[in-house]
Amino acid sequence: MSAKLKNPLTRLNVRQQLILLFLVLVSPVFLLNWYANTKAEQILKEHVTSAYEELNKQNHFLINRDIDTVSRLMTTIIQNSMTQSMISNEQDAQFDRVVKYREMNTLLGNNTVGLFEGEAIYFFLFVYDPNNNYQFAPSVPDINRQINGSSVFFYSDQTKTPWIEEALKAKGKGVLSIIDNFGPRGNQRTLAYLRTVNSITNGRSVVGVLVATKMDKKTEESFSTVSLPEGGEMYLTDWSDRILASTTSEMGKIMKLPPELDMDSLEETISSVYEESIYVVHTKYSLKQKLVYKIPTKSLLQQQSALKQVIQTISIVYSLFAIVVMMYFWRSLMNPLRKLAMFARSHEPGKPLSSSPTKERNDEVGVLIYSVHNMANRINDMIHDQYFMEIKQKESQLQLLYQQINPHLLYNTLESIYWKSSLEGNTGSAEMIKELSKLMRISLSRGRELITIEEELEHATAYTSLQQKRYEYGFTIKWDISDEVRNYWIPKITLQPLIENAIIHGVINMGEDGEIIVTARSDDDNVVITVEDNGYKETDHDAINRLIVNEPSDGASGYGIRNVNKRIQLHFGNVYGLRYEARETEGTRVTVIIPKRTGEHYKEAQ
């Protein structure tokens, strides 16, 4: 026979199966979202970025046009006769040098180009002066021309800066360079456009370097004409990706571009998606420049999210539908089963059910719930029947025990009266008979099996009074009873056998030195009663404790205390009863532990 195929879902519980069903229902939604996002990114790369590529190209053209404007202005300044006359000439008088210096400052100041927000492009001329002929001129430039309005400075081979050397290497071509050490404290930074000023009459002679400062501000002015999506950034970099100008404060830093945008082409526009941003780059190899747009894909996706919103709406509606279906099945199936499981875990056999079972639904779940509750009711009925049978059996045992105790007590009492009458005559007989009547009255207790500790103490007091009258040298007995415990219930004739043992086996031959102490106190939910004597005989307390629990081999020894222990356990349970132990000095102590019970407890139980 072929093996029967097993359903793998049977290895899962109902909750896990419902969760698996929910995942199966919503998985297509997540796959659809993933597919839509992928396609949206492709559309963004193929269509949307093409517009920014063209915009980048035009923007780069405008920036270079502005630079060309500055370059043409610089050409005019370079060709000016005043500029050409600044070439180093030791034959000039000091006065002539001062005049040329002043007129050159005026020329450069007249060509200042205004920018937005009060900014301006200032021109500075750094004249090559190897012989230090212009000692009177300031040596520290300021890009804002705030130091005496000076625009003309002088340098020698010893004071030549790296950016001056960079301009000289270009041999007249314009160069964009970041100058970090402008200013009186060397802390001013600017993007400068540099050109070497060559002598017109002698092309090999160098007049100096003409500098146009704040080209970064000019470039940012061009950036402001372009509107990118929210979070978009623009950067003008050199060929090594060093930022020359940007819409952020990152001039001079190296920009991290995607690896695929590492280009060596003369002029090209290319785009790439990298680290949640779209990079659009236009290059000009001849100028060693790159114009970079960095646009967050999130902002572009927001502009191209029509399709995505439709898909998301469908996904949300579908997910809500799946959740509603799952909630319906959860409430219809799982909640009743969970309640049934909680009932099965918490129900105690014999405990009445909070409500009778009703068949509210006709499916398998309703049949199961109804059957489980009916089964619990049947088990409760069986437990109650068994409980009442055990109660009847215990009552019969108790009645038998009381019938065995009362003749024994009556015999001892009559014997005491006999010996008392023989030794002293009849003078004390009436008093002893009175105590005996107390014993008989409390022992009968109108058929009650449990009496208050107050009544039990009255019974024990009557018994000890009779015993004290029996002996010529009577012992002493002390009662230390807490008022808190007097109204709790105890099986009747509990203390008398314990006091009797303390007398017979402890203080009977000690006369007035014999002492018995009876105490009763509250201990949490229990009442602890102790009966202790100061007897001097050696006692095997472990043997007594074993005798309390086990049936004696001779059938007679220890019957009284074993009877007391058994009656306590029949009424209250096996965790309660008697315990014998030695006192700290000498003698024996027996401890009785019973629960705190009153008449109200038994009314509630009934």
Coordinates of C-alpha atoms in Angstrom, one line a residue:
M1 CA 0.0 0.0 0.0
S2 CA 1.2 3.5 -0.8
A3 CA 1.9 5.7 2.2
K4 CA -0.8 8.2 2.9
L5 CA 0.2 11.8 2.2
K6 CA 0.1 14.0 5.2
N7 CA -1.0 17.6 5.1
P8 CA 2.1 19.7 6.3
L9 CA -0.3 22.3 7.7
T10 CA -1.4 19.9 10.4
R11 CA 2.0 20.4 12.1
L12 CA 1.0 24.1 12.7
N13 CA -1.5 25.3 15.3
V14 CA -4.6 27.2 14.2
R15 CA -3.0 30.6 14.9
Q16 CA 0.1 29.8 12.8
Q17 CA -2.1 28.6 10.0
L18 CA -4.1 31.9 10.0
I19 CA -0.9 33.9 10.0
L20 CA 0.4 31.8 7.0
L21 CA -2.9 32.5 5.2
F22 CA -2.6 36.2 5.8
L23 CA 1.0 36.2 4.4
V24 CA -0.2 34.3 1.3
L25 CA -2.9 36.9 0.8
V26 CA -0.7 40.0 1.2
S27 CA 2.5 38.7 -0.5
P28 CA 1.2 39.6 -4.0
V29 CA 0.7 43.2 -2.8
F30 CA 4.3 43.5 -1.6
L31 CA 5.5 42.0 -4.9
L32 CA 3.4 44.4 -6.8
N33 CA 4.8 47.3 -4.8
W34 CA 8.4 46.1 -5.4
Y35 CA 7.8 45.8 -9.2
A36 CA 6.1 49.2 -9.4
N37 CA 9.0 50.9 -7.5
T38 CA 11.5 49.2 -9.8
K39 CA 9.7 50.3 -12.9
A40 CA 9.3 53.8 -11.5
E41 CA 13.1 54.0 -11.0
Q42 CA 13.7 52.9 -14.5
I43 CA 11.2 55.5 -15.9
L44 CA 12.9 58.1 -13.7
K45 CA 16.3 57.2 -15.1
E46 CA 15.3 57.0 -18.7
H47 CA 12.9 59.9 -19.0
V48 CA 13.0 62.3 -16.1
T49 CA 16.8 62.6 -15.9
S50 CA 17.1 63.5 -19.6
A51 CA 15.5 66.8 -18.9
Y52 CA 18.0 67.6 -16.2
E53 CA 20.9 66.5 -18.4
E54 CA 19.9 69.1 -20.9
L55 CA 19.3 71.7 -18.1
N56 CA 22.8 70.9 -16.7
K57 CA 24.4 71.4 -20.1
Q58 CA 22.7 74.8 -20.6
N59 CA 23.6 75.8 -17.1
H60 CA 27.2 74.9 -17.6
F61 CA 27.2 77.0 -20.7
L62 CA 25.8 80.0 -18.9
I63 CA 28.4 79.7 -16.1
N64 CA 31.3 79.5 -18.7
R65 CA 29.7 82.5 -20.5
D66 CA 29.9 84.5 -17.3
I67 CA 33.5 83.4 -16.8
D68 CA 34.2 84.5 -20.4
T69 CA 32.7 87.9 -19.7
V70 CA 35.1 88.3 -16.7
S71 CA 37.9 87.0 -19.0
R72 CA 37.2 89.6 -21.7
L73 CA 37.1 92.3 -19.1
M74 CA 40.4 91.1 -17.8
T75 CA 41.8 91.2 -21.4
T76 CA 40.8 94.9 -21.5
I77 CA 42.6 95.5 -18.3
I78 CA 45.6 93.6 -19.4
Q79 CA 45.9 95.6 -22.7
N80 CA 45.5 98.9 -21.0
S81 CA 48.7 101.0 -21.2
M82 CA 48.5 101.6 -17.4
T83 CA 48.7 97.9 -16.7
Q84 CA 51.6 97.5 -19.2
S85 CA 53.5 100.3 -17.5
M86 CA 53.5 98.4 -14.2
I87 CA 56.3 96.2 -15.5
S88 CA 59.3 96.4 -13.2
N89 CA 61.6 99.2 -14.2
E90 CA 64.4 100.4 -11.9
Q91 CA 64.8 103.7 -13.8
D92 CA 61.4 105.0 -12.6
A93 CA 61.6 107.6 -9.9
Q94 CA 59.8 107.0 -6.6
F95 CA 57.2 109.6 -7.5
D96 CA 56.4 108.0 -10.8
R97 CA 55.9 104.7 -9.1
V98 CA 53.5 106.2 -6.6
V99 CA 51.5 107.8 -9.5
K100 CA 51.4 104.5 -11.4
Y101 CA 50.3 102.7 -8.3
R102 CA 47.5 105.1 -7.6
E103 CA 46.2 105.2 -11.2
M104 CA 46.3 101.4 -11.4
N105 CA 44.2 101.1 -8.2
T106 CA 41.7 103.5 -9.9
L107 CA 41.6 101.4 -13.0
L108 CA 41.0 98.2 -11.2
G109 CA 38.3 99.8 -8.9
N110 CA 36.5 101.2 -12.0
N111 CA 36.1 97.7 -13.4
T112 CA 34.4 96.1 -10.4
V113 CA 31.5 93.9 -11.4
G114 CA 28.4 94.0 -9.1
L115 CA 26.7 90.8 -7.9
F116 CA 23.5 90.0 -6.0
E117 CA 23.1 90.7 -2.2
G118 CA 25.7 93.5 -2.3
E119 CA 28.6 91.3 -3.4
A120 CA 31.0 92.2 -6.2
I121 CA 33.8 90.8 -8.2
Y122 CA 37.0 92.7 -7.4
F123 CA 40.1 92.8 -9.6
F124 CA 43.6 92.6 -8.0
L125 CA 46.9 92.9 -9.8
F126 CA 49.9 91.2 -8.3
V127 CA 52.9 92.8 -10.0
Y128 CA 56.2 91.0 -10.3
D129 CA 58.7 93.2 -8.4
P130 CA 62.0 91.2 -7.9
N131 CA 63.9 94.3 -6.7
N132 CA 61.3 95.4 -4.1
N133 CA 60.8 98.8 -5.8
Y134 CA 57.3 99.3 -4.4
Q135 CA 58.0 99.1 -0.7
F136 CA 55.4 101.7 0.1
A137 CA 52.5 99.4 -1.2
P138 CA 50.5 97.2 1.2
S139 CA 51.5 93.6 1.2
V140 CA 48.3 91.9 2.5
P141 CA 45.3 91.8 0.1
D142 CA 41.7 91.7 1.2
I143 CA 39.0 90.2 -1.1
N144 CA 36.6 92.9 0.1
R145 CA 39.1 95.7 -0.6
Q146 CA 38.7 97.0 2.9
I147 CA 42.5 97.7 3.5
N148 CA 43.0 101.3 2.2
G149 CA 41.1 100.3 -0.9
S150 CA 44.2 98.8 -2.4
S151 CA 44.0 96.5 -5.4
V152 CA 47.6 96.4 -6.5
F153 CA 50.2 94.2 -4.7
F154 CA 53.7 93.1 -5.4
Y155 CA 55.5 89.8 -5.2
S156 CA 59.0 88.5 -5.7
D157 CA 60.5 85.1 -6.3
Q158 CA 60.7 84.6 -2.6
T159 CA 57.0 85.6 -1.9
K160 CA 55.4 83.8 -4.8
T161 CA 52.4 81.8 -3.8
P162 CA 51.2 78.4 -5.3
W163 CA 48.2 80.0 -7.0
I164 CA 50.5 82.6 -8.6
E165 CA 52.7 79.8 -9.9
E166 CA 49.5 78.0 -11.2
A167 CA 48.5 81.1 -13.1
L168 CA 52.0 81.6 -14.6
K169 CA 52.0 78.0 -15.8
A170 CA 48.8 78.6 -17.7
K171 CA 50.7 81.2 -19.8
G172 CA 47.9 83.7 -20.2
K173 CA 45.0 81.3 -20.1
G174 CA 42.3 81.7 -17.5
V175 CA 42.5 79.5 -14.5
L176 CA 39.9 78.9 -11.7
S177 CA 41.7 78.4 -8.4
I178 CA 40.7 78.4 -4.7
I179 CA 42.7 80.9 -2.7
D180 CA 42.7 80.0 1.0
N181 CA 45.1 82.6 2.4
F182 CA 43.6 86.0 1.4
G183 CA 43.1 88.6 4.0
P184 CA 45.1 90.3 6.8
R185 CA 45.0 87.1 8.9
G186 CA 45.2 84.7 6.0
N187 CA 41.7 83.4 6.8
Q188 CA 39.8 84.5 3.7
R189 CA 38.8 82.0 1.1
T190 CA 37.6 82.8 -2.5
L191 CA 37.3 81.2 -5.9
A192 CA 39.5 83.4 -8.1
Y193 CA 39.9 83.6 -11.9
L194 CA 43.6 84.1 -12.6
R195 CA 45.4 85.3 -15.8
T196 CA 49.0 86.0 -16.3
V197 CA 49.7 89.6 -17.5
N198 CA 52.4 89.4 -20.2
S199 CA 54.1 92.4 -21.7
I200 CA 52.7 93.4 -25.1
T201 CA 56.0 94.8 -26.3
N202 CA 58.0 91.8 -25.0
G203 CA 55.9 88.6 -24.9
R204 CA 58.5 86.9 -22.7
S205 CA 58.3 89.5 -19.9
V206 CA 55.7 89.0 -17.2
V207 CA 54.0 92.0 -15.6
G208 CA 52.2 90.0 -13.0
V209 CA 49.0 88.1 -12.3
L210 CA 45.5 89.6 -12.6
V211 CA 43.1 88.1 -10.1
A212 CA 39.2 88.3 -10.2
T213 CA 37.9 87.3 -6.7
K214 CA 34.5 85.9 -5.6
M215 CA 33.9 83.9 -8.7
D216 CA 32.2 81.4 -6.4
K217 CA 29.5 84.1 -5.7
K218 CA 29.2 84.7 -9.5
T219 CA 28.7 80.9 -10.0
E220 CA 26.2 80.7 -7.3
E221 CA 24.3 83.6 -9.0
S222 CA 24.1 81.4 -12.0
F223 CA 23.0 78.4 -9.9
S224 CA 20.1 80.5 -8.5
T225 CA 18.5 80.7 -12.0
V226 CA 18.0 76.9 -12.0
S227 CA 15.2 75.3 -10.0
L228 CA 15.9 71.7 -8.8
P229 CA 13.6 69.5 -6.8
E230 CA 13.6 69.8 -3.0
G231 CA 16.9 68.8 -1.6
G232 CA 18.7 69.2 -5.0
E233 CA 22.3 70.4 -4.9
M234 CA 24.6 71.9 -7.6
Y235 CA 28.4 71.7 -7.7
L236 CA 31.1 73.1 -10.0
T237 CA 34.2 71.0 -9.6
D238 CA 37.6 70.8 -11.2
W239 CA 38.8 67.6 -13.0
S240 CA 39.9 66.0 -9.7
D241 CA 36.4 66.5 -8.3
R242 CA 37.5 69.3 -6.0
I243 CA 34.4 71.6 -5.3
L244 CA 35.0 75.1 -6.7
A245 CA 31.5 76.4 -6.0
S246 CA 28.2 74.9 -4.8
T247 CA 24.8 75.6 -3.4
T248 CA 26.2 74.3 -0.1
S249 CA 29.2 75.5 2.0
E250 CA 31.6 72.8 0.8
M251 CA 34.1 74.8 -1.3
G252 CA 37.5 73.1 -1.4
K253 CA 36.2 69.6 -0.4
I254 CA 36.5 66.5 -2.6
M255 CA 33.2 65.4 -4.0
K256 CA 32.4 61.7 -4.0
L257 CA 30.9 60.7 -7.4
P258 CA 29.6 57.3 -8.5
P259 CA 32.4 55.1 -10.0
E260 CA 30.6 55.0 -13.4
L261 CA 30.9 58.8 -13.7
D262 CA 34.7 58.7 -13.8
M263 CA 35.0 60.1 -17.4
D264 CA 37.9 61.2 -19.6
S265 CA 35.8 62.5 -22.5
L266 CA 36.2 66.0 -23.8
E267 CA 32.6 67.0 -23.4
E268 CA 29.8 64.7 -22.3
T269 CA 26.6 64.7 -20.2
I270 CA 25.8 61.5 -18.2
S271 CA 23.6 60.5 -15.3
S272 CA 23.6 57.8 -12.7
V273 CA 21.5 56.7 -9.7
Y274 CA 23.8 56.1 -6.7
E275 CA 23.0 55.9 -2.9
E276 CA 19.4 57.2 -3.2
S277 CA 20.5 60.2 -5.3
I278 CA 20.6 61.0 -9.0
Y279 CA 23.8 62.5 -10.3
V280 CA 23.8 64.5 -13.6
V281 CA 27.2 65.5 -14.7
H282 CA 28.4 67.7 -17.7
T283 CA 32.1 67.9 -18.3
K284 CA 34.4 70.4 -20.2
Y285 CA 37.8 68.9 -20.5
S286 CA 39.2 72.0 -22.1
L287 CA 38.4 74.0 -18.9
K288 CA 39.0 71.0 -16.6
Q289 CA 35.5 71.5 -15.2
K290 CA 32.5 69.4 -14.1
L291 CA 29.0 70.7 -13.4
V292 CA 27.2 68.2 -11.1
Y293 CA 23.5 68.1 -10.1
K294 CA 22.8 65.9 -7.1
I295 CA 19.1 65.2 -6.8
P296 CA 17.5 63.0 -4.2
T297 CA 15.5 60.2 -5.8
K298 CA 12.8 60.7 -3.2
S299 CA 12.0 64.2 -4.4
L300 CA 11.9 63.1 -8.0
L301 CA 9.7 60.1 -7.1
Q302 CA 7.3 62.5 -5.5
Q303 CA 7.0 64.3 -8.8
Q304 CA 6.6 61.1 -10.7
S305 CA 4.4 59.3 -8.2
A306 CA 1.1 59.1 -10.0
L307 CA 1.4 55.5 -10.9
K308 CA 2.9 54.7 -7.6
Q309 CA 0.0 56.3 -5.7
V310 CA -2.5 54.3 -7.7
I311 CA -0.6 51.1 -6.9
Q312 CA -0.3 52.0 -3.2
T313 CA -4.0 52.8 -3.0
I314 CA -4.8 49.4 -4.5
S315 CA -2.3 47.8 -2.1
I316 CA -3.8 49.6 0.9
V317 CA -7.4 48.6 0.0
Y318 CA -6.4 45.1 -0.6
S319 CA -4.4 44.9 2.7
L320 CA -7.4 46.3 4.6
F321 CA -9.7 43.8 2.9
A322 CA -7.3 41.0 4.0
I323 CA -7.1 42.4 7.5
V324 CA -10.9 42.5 7.7
V325 CA -11.2 38.9 6.5
M326 CA -8.5 37.8 9.0
M327 CA -10.3 39.7 11.8
Y328 CA -13.5 38.1 10.9
F329 CA -12.0 34.6 11.0
W330 CA -10.1 35.5 14.1
R331 CA -13.2 36.6 16.0
S332 CA -15.3 33.8 14.6
L333 CA -12.8 31.0 15.1
M334 CA -9.8 31.9 17.2
N335 CA -11.6 33.8 20.0
P336 CA -14.0 30.9 20.9
L337 CA -11.1 28.4 20.7
R338 CA -8.9 30.7 22.9
K339 CA -11.7 31.0 25.4
L340 CA -12.1 27.2 25.3
A341 CA -8.4 26.7 25.9
M342 CA -8.4 29.2 28.8
F343 CA -11.4 27.4 30.3
A344 CA -9.6 24.0 30.0
R345 CA -6.5 25.4 31.6
S346 CA -8.3 27.3 34.4
H347 CA -11.1 24.9 35.2
E348 CA -10.7 23.0 38.4
P349 CA -12.7 19.7 38.6
G350 CA -15.5 20.2 41.1
K351 CA -15.6 24.0 40.7
P352 CA -19.1 25.1 39.6
L353 CA -19.2 26.6 36.1
S354 CA -19.9 30.3 35.8
S355 CA -22.7 29.7 33.2
S356 CA -24.5 26.8 31.7
P357 CA -23.4 25.8 28.2
T358 CA -25.7 26.9 25.4
K359 CA -25.4 25.8 21.8
E360 CA -25.0 29.2 20.1
R361 CA -23.5 27.9 16.9
N362 CA -24.0 24.8 14.8
D363 CA -20.5 24.4 13.3
E364 CA -17.8 22.1 14.7
V365 CA -16.5 24.8 17.0
G366 CA -19.9 25.2 18.6
V367 CA -20.3 21.4 19.0
L368 CA -16.8 21.2 20.6
I369 CA -17.5 24.1 23.1
Y370 CA -20.9 22.6 24.1
S371 CA -19.4 19.1 24.5
V372 CA -16.5 20.3 26.7
H373 CA -18.8 22.3 29.0
N374 CA -21.2 19.3 29.3
M375 CA -18.3 17.0 30.0
A376 CA -17.1 19.4 32.8
N377 CA -20.6 19.4 34.3
R378 CA -20.7 15.6 34.3
I379 CA -17.2 15.5 35.9
N380 CA -18.4 18.0 38.6
D381 CA -21.5 15.8 39.3
M382 CA -19.3 12.8 39.8
I383 CA -16.9 14.7 42.0
H384 CA -19.7 16.0 44.2
D385 CA -21.2 12.5 44.5
Q386 CA -17.8 11.1 45.5
Y387 CA -17.2 14.1 47.9
F388 CA -20.5 13.5 49.8
M389 CA -19.7 9.8 50.0
E390 CA -16.4 10.6 51.6
I391 CA -18.0 13.1 54.0
K392 CA -20.4 10.4 55.1
Q393 CA -17.6 8.0 55.6
K394 CA -15.6 10.6 57.6
E395 CA -18.6 11.3 59.8
S396 CA -19.0 7.7 60.5
Q397 CA -15.3 7.5 61.5
L398 CA -15.6 10.5 63.7
Q399 CA -18.6 9.2 65.5
L400 CA -16.8 5.9 66.1
L401 CA -13.8 7.8 67.4
Y402 CA -15.9 9.9 69.8
Q403 CA -17.6 6.8 71.1
Q404 CA -14.1 5.4 71.8
I405 CA -12.9 8.6 73.5
N406 CA -15.9 9.3 75.8
P407 CA -15.8 6.0 77.8
H408 CA -12.1 6.4 78.3
L409 CA -12.6 10.0 79.6
L410 CA -15.5 9.0 81.8
Y411 CA -13.5 6.1 83.2
N412 CA -10.5 8.3 84.2
T413 CA -12.8 10.9 85.7
L414 CA -14.8 8.5 87.8
E415 CA -11.5 7.0 89.0
S416 CA -10.3 10.4 90.0
I417 CA -13.5 11.0 92.0
Y418 CA -13.1 7.6 93.6
W419 CA -9.6 8.2 94.8
K420 CA -10.4 11.7 96.0
S421 CA -13.4 10.5 98.0
S422 CA -11.3 7.7 99.5
L423 CA -8.5 9.9 100.6
E424 CA -10.3 13.0 101.8
G425 CA -13.9 11.9 102.5
N426 CA -16.8 13.5 100.6
T427 CA -16.0 17.2 101.1
G428 CA -14.5 17.7 97.6
S429 CA -16.9 15.4 95.7
A430 CA -19.4 18.1 94.9
E431 CA -16.8 20.3 93.3
M432 CA -15.4 17.5 91.3
I433 CA -18.8 16.5 90.1
K434 CA -19.4 20.0 89.0
E435 CA -16.2 20.0 86.9
L436 CA -17.2 16.6 85.6
S437 CA -20.5 18.0 84.4
K438 CA -18.6 20.7 82.5
L439 CA -16.6 18.0 80.8
M440 CA -19.7 16.0 79.8
R441 CA -21.5 19.1 78.6
I442 CA -18.7 20.3 76.3
S443 CA -17.8 16.8 75.2
L444 CA -21.3 16.3 73.9
S445 CA -21.6 19.9 72.5
R446 CA -25.1 19.1 71.2
G447 CA -23.7 16.8 68.5
R448 CA -21.3 19.5 67.1
E449 CA -18.0 18.2 65.9
L450 CA -16.3 21.6 65.8
I451 CA -16.4 24.1 68.7
T452 CA -14.7 27.5 69.3
I453 CA -11.3 27.6 70.9
E454 CA -13.0 29.5 73.8
E455 CA -15.2 26.5 74.5
E456 CA -12.3 24.0 74.1
L457 CA -10.3 26.1 76.7
E458 CA -13.2 25.9 79.1
H459 CA -13.3 22.1 78.6
A460 CA -9.5 21.8 79.1
T461 CA -9.7 24.1 82.2
A462 CA -12.3 21.8 83.8
Y463 CA -10.2 18.8 83.1
T464 CA -7.0 20.3 84.6
S465 CA -9.0 21.4 87.6
L466 CA -10.1 17.8 88.2
Q467 CA -6.6 16.5 87.7
Q468 CA -5.1 19.1 90.1
K469 CA -7.6 18.0 92.8
R470 CA -6.6 14.4 92.2
Y471 CA -3.0 14.8 93.3
E472 CA -1.9 16.0 96.8
Y473 CA 1.1 18.0 95.5
G474 CA -0.6 19.6 92.5
F475 CA 1.2 20.9 89.5
T476 CA 0.7 24.5 88.1
I477 CA -0.8 25.3 84.7
K478 CA -0.4 28.6 82.9
W479 CA -2.7 29.8 80.1
D480 CA -1.3 32.3 77.5
I481 CA -4.2 32.7 75.1
S482 CA -4.4 35.5 72.5
D483 CA -7.9 37.1 72.4
E484 CA -7.6 37.1 68.6
V485 CA -7.9 33.3 68.3
R486 CA -10.7 32.6 70.8
N487 CA -13.5 32.6 68.2
Y488 CA -11.8 30.3 65.7
W489 CA -13.0 26.7 65.4
I490 CA -11.2 23.5 66.6
P491 CA -12.2 19.9 66.8
K492 CA -13.6 19.3 70.3
I493 CA -11.6 17.3 72.8
T494 CA -8.2 18.3 71.2
L495 CA -6.4 19.9 74.2
Q496 CA -7.5 17.4 76.9
P497 CA -5.6 14.4 75.6
L498 CA -2.5 16.6 75.1
I499 CA -2.7 18.0 78.7
E500 CA -3.4 14.5 80.0
N501 CA -0.1 13.2 78.3
A502 CA 1.8 16.2 79.8
I503 CA 0.5 15.2 83.3
I504 CA 1.0 11.5 83.1
H505 CA 4.3 11.4 81.2
G506 CA 5.7 14.7 82.5
V507 CA 4.8 16.4 85.8
I508 CA 2.8 13.7 87.7
N509 CA 5.6 13.0 90.2
M510 CA 7.0 16.6 90.3
G511 CA 4.5 18.0 92.8
E512 CA 4.5 21.8 92.9
D513 CA 7.6 21.9 90.7
G514 CA 5.6 20.6 87.8
E515 CA 4.5 23.2 85.3
I516 CA 2.4 23.0 82.2
I517 CA 2.1 26.0 79.8
V518 CA -0.7 26.3 77.2
T519 CA -0.3 29.1 74.6
A520 CA -2.4 30.0 71.5
R521 CA -1.4 32.7 69.0
S522 CA -2.1 33.7 65.4
D523 CA 0.4 33.0 62.7
D524 CA -0.6 34.4 59.3
D525 CA -3.6 32.2 58.1
N526 CA -3.1 29.6 60.9
V527 CA -3.6 29.3 64.6
V528 CA -0.7 27.7 66.5
I529 CA -1.4 26.1 69.9
T530 CA 1.4 24.7 72.1
V531 CA 1.2 22.5 75.3
E532 CA 4.5 22.1 77.0
D533 CA 5.7 20.7 80.3
N534 CA 9.0 20.8 82.3
G535 CA 9.1 17.0 82.8
Y536 CA 12.6 15.6 83.5
K537 CA 12.1 12.2 81.9
E538 CA 13.9 11.4 78.7
T539 CA 11.5 11.2 75.7
D540 CA 11.9 9.9 72.2
H541 CA 10.1 12.6 70.3
D542 CA 10.8 11.1 66.9
A543 CA 9.1 7.9 68.0
I544 CA 6.1 9.8 69.2
N545 CA 5.8 11.7 65.8
R546 CA 6.0 8.3 64.0
L547 CA 3.3 7.0 66.3
I548 CA 1.0 9.9 65.5
V549 CA 1.1 9.0 61.8
N550 CA 1.3 5.2 61.8
E551 CA -0.9 2.6 63.4
P552 CA 0.8 1.3 66.7
S553 CA 1.9 -2.3 66.6
D554 CA 0.4 -3.1 70.1
G555 CA -2.9 -1.5 69.2
A556 CA -3.1 0.6 72.4
S557 CA -0.1 2.8 73.0
G558 CA -0.5 6.4 71.8
Y559 CA -4.1 6.1 70.9
G560 CA -5.2 9.5 72.3
I561 CA -2.8 11.8 70.5
R562 CA -3.1 9.8 67.3
N563 CA -6.9 10.2 67.5
V564 CA -6.5 14.0 67.9
N565 CA -4.1 14.2 65.0
K566 CA -6.4 12.2 62.7
R567 CA -9.5 14.2 63.6
I568 CA -7.7 17.5 62.8
Q569 CA -6.6 16.2 59.4
L570 CA -10.1 14.8 58.6
H571 CA -11.6 18.3 59.2
F572 CA -8.8 20.5 57.8
G573 CA -6.5 18.5 55.6
N574 CA -3.2 16.6 55.9
V575 CA -1.0 19.8 56.2
Y576 CA -2.4 20.4 59.7
G577 CA -2.0 18.3 62.9
L578 CA 0.4 17.7 65.8
R579 CA 4.1 17.8 66.2
Y580 CA 6.2 16.8 69.3
E581 CA 9.6 18.2 70.1
A582 CA 11.9 18.9 73.0
R583 CA 11.9 22.1 74.9
E584 CA 15.0 24.4 75.0
T585 CA 15.8 23.5 78.6
E586 CA 13.9 20.3 79.6
G587 CA 10.5 18.7 79.0
T588 CA 8.3 18.3 76.0
R589 CA 6.4 20.6 73.7
V590 CA 3.6 19.6 71.4
T591 CA 2.5 22.0 68.7
V592 CA -1.0 22.0 67.2
I593 CA -1.5 23.8 63.9
I594 CA -5.0 24.5 62.6
P595 CA -6.3 26.9 60.0
K596 CA -8.3 30.0 60.9
R597 CA -11.9 28.9 60.5
T598 CA -15.1 30.4 61.7
G599 CA -18.8 29.6 61.4
E600 CA -18.9 31.9 58.3
H601 CA -16.5 29.7 56.4
Y602 CA -18.6 26.6 56.8
K603 CA -21.8 28.5 55.8
E604 CA -20.1 29.7 52.6
A605 CA -18.8 26.2 51.9
Q606 CA -22.3 24.8 52.3

